[in-house]
XYZ file of C-alpha atoms in Angstrom:
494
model
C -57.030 0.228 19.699
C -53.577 1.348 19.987
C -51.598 -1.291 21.807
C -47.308 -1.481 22.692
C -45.299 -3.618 24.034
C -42.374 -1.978 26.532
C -38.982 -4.060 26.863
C -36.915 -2.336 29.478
C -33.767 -4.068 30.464
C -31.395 -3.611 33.538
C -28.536 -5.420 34.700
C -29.969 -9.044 35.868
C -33.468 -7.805 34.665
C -35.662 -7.472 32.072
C -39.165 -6.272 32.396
C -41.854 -6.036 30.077
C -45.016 -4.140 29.615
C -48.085 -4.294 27.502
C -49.578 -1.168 27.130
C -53.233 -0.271 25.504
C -54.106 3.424 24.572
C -51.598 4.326 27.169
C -53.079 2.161 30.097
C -50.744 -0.792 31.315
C -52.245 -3.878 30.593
C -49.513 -6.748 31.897
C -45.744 -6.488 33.500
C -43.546 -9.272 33.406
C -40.410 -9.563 35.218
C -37.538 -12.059 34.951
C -34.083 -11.779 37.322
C -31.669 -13.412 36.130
C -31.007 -15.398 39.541
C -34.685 -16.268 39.651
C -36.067 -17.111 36.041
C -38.916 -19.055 35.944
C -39.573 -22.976 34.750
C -42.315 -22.808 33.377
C -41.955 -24.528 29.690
C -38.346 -26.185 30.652
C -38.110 -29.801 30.071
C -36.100 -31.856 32.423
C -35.178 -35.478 32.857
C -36.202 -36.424 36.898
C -36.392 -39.311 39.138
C -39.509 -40.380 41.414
C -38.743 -39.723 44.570
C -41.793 -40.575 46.935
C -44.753 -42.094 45.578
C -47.916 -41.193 47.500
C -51.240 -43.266 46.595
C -53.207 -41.655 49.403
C -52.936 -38.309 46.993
C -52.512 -40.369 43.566
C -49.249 -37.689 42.848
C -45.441 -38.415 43.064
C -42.836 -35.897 44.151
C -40.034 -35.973 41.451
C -36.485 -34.691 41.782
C -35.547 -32.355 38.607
C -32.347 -30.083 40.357
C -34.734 -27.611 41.586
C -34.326 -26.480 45.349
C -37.578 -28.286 45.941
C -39.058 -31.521 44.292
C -41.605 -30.797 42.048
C -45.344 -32.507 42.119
C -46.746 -34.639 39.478
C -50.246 -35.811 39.626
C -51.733 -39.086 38.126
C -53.716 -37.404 35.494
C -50.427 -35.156 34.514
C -48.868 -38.721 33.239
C -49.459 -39.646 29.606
C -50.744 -43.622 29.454
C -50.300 -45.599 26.421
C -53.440 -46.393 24.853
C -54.611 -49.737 25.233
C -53.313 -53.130 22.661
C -54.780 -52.525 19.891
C -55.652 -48.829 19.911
C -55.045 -46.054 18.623
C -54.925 -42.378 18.236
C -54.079 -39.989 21.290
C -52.392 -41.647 24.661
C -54.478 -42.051 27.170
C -54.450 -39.485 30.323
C -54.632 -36.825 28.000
C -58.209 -35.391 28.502
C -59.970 -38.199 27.209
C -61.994 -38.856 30.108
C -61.467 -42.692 30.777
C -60.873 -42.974 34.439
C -57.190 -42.503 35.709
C -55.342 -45.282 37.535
C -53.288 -45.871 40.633
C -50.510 -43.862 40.994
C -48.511 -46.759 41.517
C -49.467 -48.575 37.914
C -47.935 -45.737 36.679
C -44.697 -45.238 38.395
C -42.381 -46.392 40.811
C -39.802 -44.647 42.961
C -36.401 -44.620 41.499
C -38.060 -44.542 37.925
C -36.458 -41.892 35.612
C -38.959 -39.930 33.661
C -38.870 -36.794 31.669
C -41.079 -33.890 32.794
C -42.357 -30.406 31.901
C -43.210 -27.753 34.198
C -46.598 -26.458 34.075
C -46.648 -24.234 36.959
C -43.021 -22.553 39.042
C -42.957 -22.932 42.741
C -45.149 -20.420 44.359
C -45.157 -20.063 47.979
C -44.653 -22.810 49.439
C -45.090 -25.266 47.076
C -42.882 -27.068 44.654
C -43.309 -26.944 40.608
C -46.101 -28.904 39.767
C -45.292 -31.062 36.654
C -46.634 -32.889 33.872
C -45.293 -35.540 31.153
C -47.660 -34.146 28.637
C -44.828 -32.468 26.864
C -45.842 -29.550 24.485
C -43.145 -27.112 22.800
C -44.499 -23.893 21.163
C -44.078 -21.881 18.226
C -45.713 -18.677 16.673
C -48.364 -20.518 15.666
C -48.544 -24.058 16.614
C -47.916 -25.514 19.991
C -46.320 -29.308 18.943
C -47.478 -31.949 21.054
C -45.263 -35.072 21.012
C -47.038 -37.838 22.928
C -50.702 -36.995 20.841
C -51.558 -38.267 17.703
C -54.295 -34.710 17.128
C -55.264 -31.939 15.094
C -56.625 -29.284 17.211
C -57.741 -25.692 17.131
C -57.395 -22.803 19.478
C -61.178 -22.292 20.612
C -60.502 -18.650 20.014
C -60.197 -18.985 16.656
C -64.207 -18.614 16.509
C -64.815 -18.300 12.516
C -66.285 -21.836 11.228
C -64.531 -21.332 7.832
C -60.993 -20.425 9.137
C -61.092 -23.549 11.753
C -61.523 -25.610 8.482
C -58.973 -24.191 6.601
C -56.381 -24.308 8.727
C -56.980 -27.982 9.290
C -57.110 -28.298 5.612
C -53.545 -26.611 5.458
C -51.991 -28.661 8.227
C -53.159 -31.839 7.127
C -51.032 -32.441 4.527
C -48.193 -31.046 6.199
C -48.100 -33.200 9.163
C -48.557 -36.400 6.854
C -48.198 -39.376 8.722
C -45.717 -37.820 11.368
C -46.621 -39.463 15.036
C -46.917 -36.372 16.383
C -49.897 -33.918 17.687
C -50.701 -29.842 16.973
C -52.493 -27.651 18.399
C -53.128 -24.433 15.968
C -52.573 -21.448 17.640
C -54.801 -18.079 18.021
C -52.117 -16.190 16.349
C -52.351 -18.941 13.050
C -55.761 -17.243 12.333
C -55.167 -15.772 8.906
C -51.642 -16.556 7.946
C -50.871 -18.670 4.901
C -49.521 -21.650 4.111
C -45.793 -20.953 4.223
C -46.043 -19.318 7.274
C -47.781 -21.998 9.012
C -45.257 -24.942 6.983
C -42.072 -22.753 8.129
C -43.233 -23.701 11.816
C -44.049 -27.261 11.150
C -40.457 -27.988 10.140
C -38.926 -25.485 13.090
C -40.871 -27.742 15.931
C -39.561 -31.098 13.692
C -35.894 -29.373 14.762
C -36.550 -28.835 18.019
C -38.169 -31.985 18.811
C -35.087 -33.736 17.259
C -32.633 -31.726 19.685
C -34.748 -31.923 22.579
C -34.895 -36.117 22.021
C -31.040 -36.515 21.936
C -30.810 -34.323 24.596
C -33.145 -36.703 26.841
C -30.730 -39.581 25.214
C -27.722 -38.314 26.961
C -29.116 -36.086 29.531
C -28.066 -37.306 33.522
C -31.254 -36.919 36.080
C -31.808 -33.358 37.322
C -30.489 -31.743 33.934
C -32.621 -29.742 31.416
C -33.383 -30.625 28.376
C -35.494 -28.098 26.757
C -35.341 -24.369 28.102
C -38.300 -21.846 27.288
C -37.810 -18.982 25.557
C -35.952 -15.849 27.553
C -39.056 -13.304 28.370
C -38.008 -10.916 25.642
C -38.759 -13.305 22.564
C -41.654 -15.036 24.589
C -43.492 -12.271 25.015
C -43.135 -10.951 21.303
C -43.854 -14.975 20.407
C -47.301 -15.352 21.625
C -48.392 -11.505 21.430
C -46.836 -9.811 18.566
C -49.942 -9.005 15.984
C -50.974 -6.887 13.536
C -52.527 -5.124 16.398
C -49.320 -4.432 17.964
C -48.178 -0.814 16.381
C -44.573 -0.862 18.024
C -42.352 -2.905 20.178
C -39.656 -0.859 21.652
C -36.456 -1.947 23.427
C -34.078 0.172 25.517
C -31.324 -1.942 25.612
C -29.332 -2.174 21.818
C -28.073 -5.702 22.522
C -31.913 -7.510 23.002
C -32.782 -4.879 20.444
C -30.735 -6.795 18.372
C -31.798 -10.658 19.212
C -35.173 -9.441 19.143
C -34.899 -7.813 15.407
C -33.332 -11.041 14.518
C -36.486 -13.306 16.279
C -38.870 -11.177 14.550
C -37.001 -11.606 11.073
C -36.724 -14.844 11.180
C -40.703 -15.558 12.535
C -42.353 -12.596 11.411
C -40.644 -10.696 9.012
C -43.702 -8.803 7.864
C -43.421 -6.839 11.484
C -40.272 -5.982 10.951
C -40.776 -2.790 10.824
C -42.953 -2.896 14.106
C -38.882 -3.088 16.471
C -37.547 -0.073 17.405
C -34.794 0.456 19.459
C -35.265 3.463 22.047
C -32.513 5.450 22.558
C -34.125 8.344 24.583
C -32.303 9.601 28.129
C -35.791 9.388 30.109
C -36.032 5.494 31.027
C -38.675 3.798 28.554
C -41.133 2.827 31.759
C -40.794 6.668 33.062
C -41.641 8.323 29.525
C -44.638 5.590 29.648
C -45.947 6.022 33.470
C -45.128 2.619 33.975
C -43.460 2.812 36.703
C -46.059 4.466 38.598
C -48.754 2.069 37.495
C -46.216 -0.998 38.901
C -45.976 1.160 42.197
C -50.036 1.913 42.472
C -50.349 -2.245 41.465
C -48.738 -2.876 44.839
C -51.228 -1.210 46.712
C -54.429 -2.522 47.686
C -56.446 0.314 47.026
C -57.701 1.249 43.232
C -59.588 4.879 43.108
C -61.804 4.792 40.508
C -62.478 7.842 38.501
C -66.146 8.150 39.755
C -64.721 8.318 43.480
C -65.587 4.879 44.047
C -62.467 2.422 45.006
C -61.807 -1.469 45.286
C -59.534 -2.830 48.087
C -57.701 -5.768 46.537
C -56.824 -8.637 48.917
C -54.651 -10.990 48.142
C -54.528 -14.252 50.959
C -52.778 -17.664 50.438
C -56.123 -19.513 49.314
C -58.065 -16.561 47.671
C -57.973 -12.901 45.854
C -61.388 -11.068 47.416
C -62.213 -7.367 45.684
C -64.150 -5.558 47.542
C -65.978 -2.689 45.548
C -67.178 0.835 47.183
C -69.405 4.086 46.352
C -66.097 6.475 48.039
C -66.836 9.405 47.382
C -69.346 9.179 44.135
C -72.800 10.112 44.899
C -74.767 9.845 41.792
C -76.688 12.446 40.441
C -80.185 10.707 40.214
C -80.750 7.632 42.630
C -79.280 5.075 45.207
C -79.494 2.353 42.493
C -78.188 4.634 39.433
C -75.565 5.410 41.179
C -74.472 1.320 42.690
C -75.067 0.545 39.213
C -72.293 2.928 37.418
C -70.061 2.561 39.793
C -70.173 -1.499 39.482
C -69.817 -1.063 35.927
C -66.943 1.328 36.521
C -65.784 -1.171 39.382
C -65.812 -4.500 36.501
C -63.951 -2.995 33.868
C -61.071 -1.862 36.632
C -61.430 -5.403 38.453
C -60.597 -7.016 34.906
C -57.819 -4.962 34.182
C -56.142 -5.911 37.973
C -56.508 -8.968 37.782
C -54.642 -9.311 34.861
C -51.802 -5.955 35.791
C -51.143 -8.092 39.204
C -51.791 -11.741 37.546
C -54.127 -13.101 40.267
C -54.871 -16.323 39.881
C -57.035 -19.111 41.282
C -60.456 -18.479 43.020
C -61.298 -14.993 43.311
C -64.405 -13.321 44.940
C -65.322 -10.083 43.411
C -67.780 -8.188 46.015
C -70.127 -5.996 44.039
C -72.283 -3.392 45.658
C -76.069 -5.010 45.866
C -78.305 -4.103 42.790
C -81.610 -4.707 42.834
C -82.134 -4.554 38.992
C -81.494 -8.213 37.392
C -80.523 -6.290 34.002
C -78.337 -4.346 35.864
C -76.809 -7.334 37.345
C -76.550 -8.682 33.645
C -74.898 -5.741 32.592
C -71.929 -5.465 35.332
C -71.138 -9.233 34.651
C -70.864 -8.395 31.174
C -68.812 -6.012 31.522
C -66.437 -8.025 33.430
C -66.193 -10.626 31.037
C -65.665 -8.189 28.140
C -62.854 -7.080 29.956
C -61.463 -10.544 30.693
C -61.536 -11.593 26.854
C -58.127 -9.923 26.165
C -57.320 -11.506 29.204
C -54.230 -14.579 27.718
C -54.732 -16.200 31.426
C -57.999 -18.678 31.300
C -60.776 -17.400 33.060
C -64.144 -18.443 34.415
C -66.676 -16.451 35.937
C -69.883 -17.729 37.640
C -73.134 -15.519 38.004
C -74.173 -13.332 40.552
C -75.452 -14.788 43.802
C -78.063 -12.969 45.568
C -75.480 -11.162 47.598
C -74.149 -9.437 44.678
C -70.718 -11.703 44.912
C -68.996 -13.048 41.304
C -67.495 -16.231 41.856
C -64.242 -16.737 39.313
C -60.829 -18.429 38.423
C -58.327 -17.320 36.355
C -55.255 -19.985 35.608
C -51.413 -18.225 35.990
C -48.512 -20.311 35.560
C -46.266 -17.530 37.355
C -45.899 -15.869 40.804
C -48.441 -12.936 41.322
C -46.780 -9.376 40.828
C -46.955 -8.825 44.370
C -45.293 -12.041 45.890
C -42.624 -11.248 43.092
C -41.639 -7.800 44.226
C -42.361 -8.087 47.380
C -41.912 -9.647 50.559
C -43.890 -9.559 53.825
C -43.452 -6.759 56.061
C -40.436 -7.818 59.061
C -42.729 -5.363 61.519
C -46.141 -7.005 61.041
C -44.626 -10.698 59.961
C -47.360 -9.809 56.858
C -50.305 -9.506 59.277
C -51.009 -5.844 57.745
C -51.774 -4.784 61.437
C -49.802 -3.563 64.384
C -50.479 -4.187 67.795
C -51.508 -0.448 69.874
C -49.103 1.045 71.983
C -52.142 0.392 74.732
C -51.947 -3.133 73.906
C -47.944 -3.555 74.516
C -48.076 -1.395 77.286
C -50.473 -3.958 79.018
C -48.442 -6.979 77.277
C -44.996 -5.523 78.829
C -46.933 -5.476 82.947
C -47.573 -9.013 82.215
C -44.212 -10.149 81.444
C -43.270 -8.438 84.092
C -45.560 -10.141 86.578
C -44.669 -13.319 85.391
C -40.766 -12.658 85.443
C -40.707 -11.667 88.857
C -42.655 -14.775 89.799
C -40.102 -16.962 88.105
C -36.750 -14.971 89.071
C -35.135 -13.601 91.484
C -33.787 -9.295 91.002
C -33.792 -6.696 92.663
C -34.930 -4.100 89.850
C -35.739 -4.400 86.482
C -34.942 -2.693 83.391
C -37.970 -2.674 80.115
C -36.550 -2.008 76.569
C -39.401 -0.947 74.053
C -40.185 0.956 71.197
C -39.619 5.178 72.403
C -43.843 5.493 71.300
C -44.286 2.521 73.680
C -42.116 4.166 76.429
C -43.374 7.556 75.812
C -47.324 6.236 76.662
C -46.240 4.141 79.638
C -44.254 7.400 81.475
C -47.321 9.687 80.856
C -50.321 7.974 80.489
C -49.728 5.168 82.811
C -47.370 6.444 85.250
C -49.779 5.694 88.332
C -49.884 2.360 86.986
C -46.536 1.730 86.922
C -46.267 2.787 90.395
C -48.865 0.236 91.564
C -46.965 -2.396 89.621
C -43.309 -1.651 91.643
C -45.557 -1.621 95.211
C -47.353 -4.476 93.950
C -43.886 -6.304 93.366
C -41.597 -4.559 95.729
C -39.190 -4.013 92.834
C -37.734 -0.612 90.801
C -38.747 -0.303 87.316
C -36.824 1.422 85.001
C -37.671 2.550 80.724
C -35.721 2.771 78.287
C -36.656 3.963 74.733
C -34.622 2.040 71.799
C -35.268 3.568 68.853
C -34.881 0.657 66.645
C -37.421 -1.137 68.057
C -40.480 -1.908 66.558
C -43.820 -0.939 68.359
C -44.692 -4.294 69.240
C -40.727 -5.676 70.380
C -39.724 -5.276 73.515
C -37.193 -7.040 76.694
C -37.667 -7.022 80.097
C -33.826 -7.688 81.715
C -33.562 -8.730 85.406
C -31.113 -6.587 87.092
């Protein structure tokens, strides 16, 4: 499999794209007035406890305070114990809020998730700081190993590796994916760069006033190349010389055998043009996907839930009713997969399949799906199929979808995706008019609406508007304003 990664940078932007046998697979944008949080470590204060909810909000110099849940807060085991803190997945029951903290208490935090919507940065004080191939995990006392990592032997032989590297340090790891295969200097290199880190990042929290960071992420650049620059990666190219150059010297430094995998692109076409990114980012936005059997899914994206809806088109099969549902659900899967992670949906999604009758066919589709998912980096989960042919799933993002990133909701519709009929504002304008007339005193009145509003009132209801001045004993006169959208209008008292 021939896969890229795409590093186009702008003025205030930088975007980048993973790309498999020329399909985009992921886009990732950061603005330089809006980066995200996610990773940053930051000293806060409690500033409401809530026991009803068993969560705190916590002020960290963010526009809004963040949320931190009781199970988010690292305990310390109990007298005499040992091994990990408590809180930390270990499945003894979590305690009251308020045993925990107090308002006014200052407490250093990490954000797990950036504002989305309407809701603040959720937080924990499970602090974990990654490398290439370890994620470091101060408050645990653990050896762990990334469940993708699947190989029996390899598991083992990384924790044989580790072991004596960590020595009696107080501090937890969790081996990385990307560890699978690399040898011993690679993975001691990384021991000793977290050791640094954690170092800074604990004098920092020393002198560090509420509200200020302490540890910042990775720009997107270097993050991106950090947890998905492989051997399977042929090339990473960059279109800007200056993050050529930081990058070259990340890579060096982590990965010098992939050296030779950074080039810098120096071509006049921009880098997402010559790669039909762009277009892909553009069709991403829209919420239908054709398939290439005719079929389509409509992809709708609500505040709770992400539904996809899947549909025959155009595709008729060439044998039967149930041949032909069946292809184009398998068709429909391996599309839904790759959407879900282009746009980075996240949280409960509902995946409507076209009925099947055949249960191996129904086998088949969800395994399909789930194939697609597994290069997926987001967690996912997907439940069977209920008798109605609906997947349940989740998939964990830490990050704004694409959409809600790019885009904003439409000023006309307020995000509704519907407009209200001419015929409906027509009728809508005669009853503001009725009621003003009731209220106030004029001896004509003037309506101001959209000119495809006006246009339908003078020609199609013209013997209504005549029964409407006899019925009030008052002029009315139209006026088309052409900046008007079809469902604003004023009626002025003259």
């Amino acid at each position: 499999m021939s896969e890229e990664i795409l590093i186009n940078v702008t003025p205030r932007e930088t975007r980048v794209a993973v790309v498999e046998n020329g399909m985009l697979q992921e886009v990732h944008v950061e603005r330089a007035l809006k980066r995200g949080y996610v990773g940053n470590v930051y000293k806060g204060r409690v500033q409401r406890v809530m026991p009803g909810m068993q969560a705190v909000f916590v002020e960290i110099g963010l526009d809004r305070a963040a949320f931190l849940h009781a199970s988010d807060i690292v305990r310390p085991p109990p007298p005499g114990g040992e091994g990990e803190a408590a809180g930390n997945g270990n499945g003894g029951s979590t305690p009251s809020i308020s045993e925990l903290v107090h308002e006014g208490q200052e407490i250093v935090v990490q954000v797990v998730k950036d504002p989305i919507g309407t809701k603040g940065a959720r937080l924990s004080t499970h602090l974990s700081i990654p490398s290439r191939y370890l994620v470091l995990l101060p408050q645990a006392r653990t050896l762990g190993v990334s469940v993708r990592i699947e190989d029996e032997s390899e598991r083992q032989r990384l924790k044989d590796v580790l072991t004596p590297l960590l020595g009696e340090k107080p501090l937890g790891y969790i081996v990385r994916t990307n560890a699978e295969g690399q040898s011993e200097e690679s993975l001691a290199f990384d021991v000793t760069y977290l050791g640094k880190v954690w170092r800074v990042v604990q004098e920092n929290i020393l002198k560090a006033k509420v509200g200020e960071r302490v540890y910042e992420e990775l720009s997107l650049p270097l993050r991106a190349l950090r947890d998905s620059l492989n051997d399977g990666i042929e090339k990473v190219r960059v279109d800007s010389r200056e993050t050529f150059e930081k990058v070259a010297r990340f890579v060096h430094k982590f990965m010098p055998v992939l050296d030779d995998r950074i080039e810098h692109y120096a071509g006049e076409r921009p880098i997402f043009d010559l790669y039909g990114v762009e277009d892909e980012i553009q069709r991403a936005l829209r919420k239908e996907v054709p398939l290439k059997s005719g079929g389509y899914l409509i992809v709708d994206q609500t505040e709770a839930m992400t539904t996809v809806d899947v549909n025959t088109g155009g595709y008729v099969g060439s044998r039967n009713l149930e041949e032909t549902v069946y292809r184009t659900n398998l068709e429909a899967a391996q599309a839904a997969s790759r959407q879900l992670r282009l746009r980075n949906l996240g949280g409960i999604i509902i995946i409507d399949f076209i009925d099947m009758i055949d249960e191996e066919h129904k086998r088949q589709v969800l395994r399909m799906l789930e194939k697609g998912l597994a290069r997926d980096h987001a967690k996912t989960t997907v439940y069977p199929m209920s008798a109605l042919g609906l997947v349940e799933m989740t998939r964990k993002r830490t990050t704004e979808s694409l959409e809600r990133q790019l885009c904003e909701a439409c000023p006309t519709c307020s995000g509704r995706g519907t407009l209200k009929t001419a015929e409906t504002v027509t009728y809508e304008i005669f009853r503001e008019i009725t009621r003003a007339v009731r209220q106030f005193n004029a001896e004509k009145l003037l309506v101001m609406a959209s000119p495809k509003v006006v246009g339908r009132i003078l020609e199609e209801e013209s013997a209504a508007v005549a029964e409407l001045e006899e019925f009030i004993s008052k002029s009315i006169r139209f006026q088309a304003e052409e900046h008007y959208s079809q469902e604003q209008f004023d009626v002025v008292l003259l």
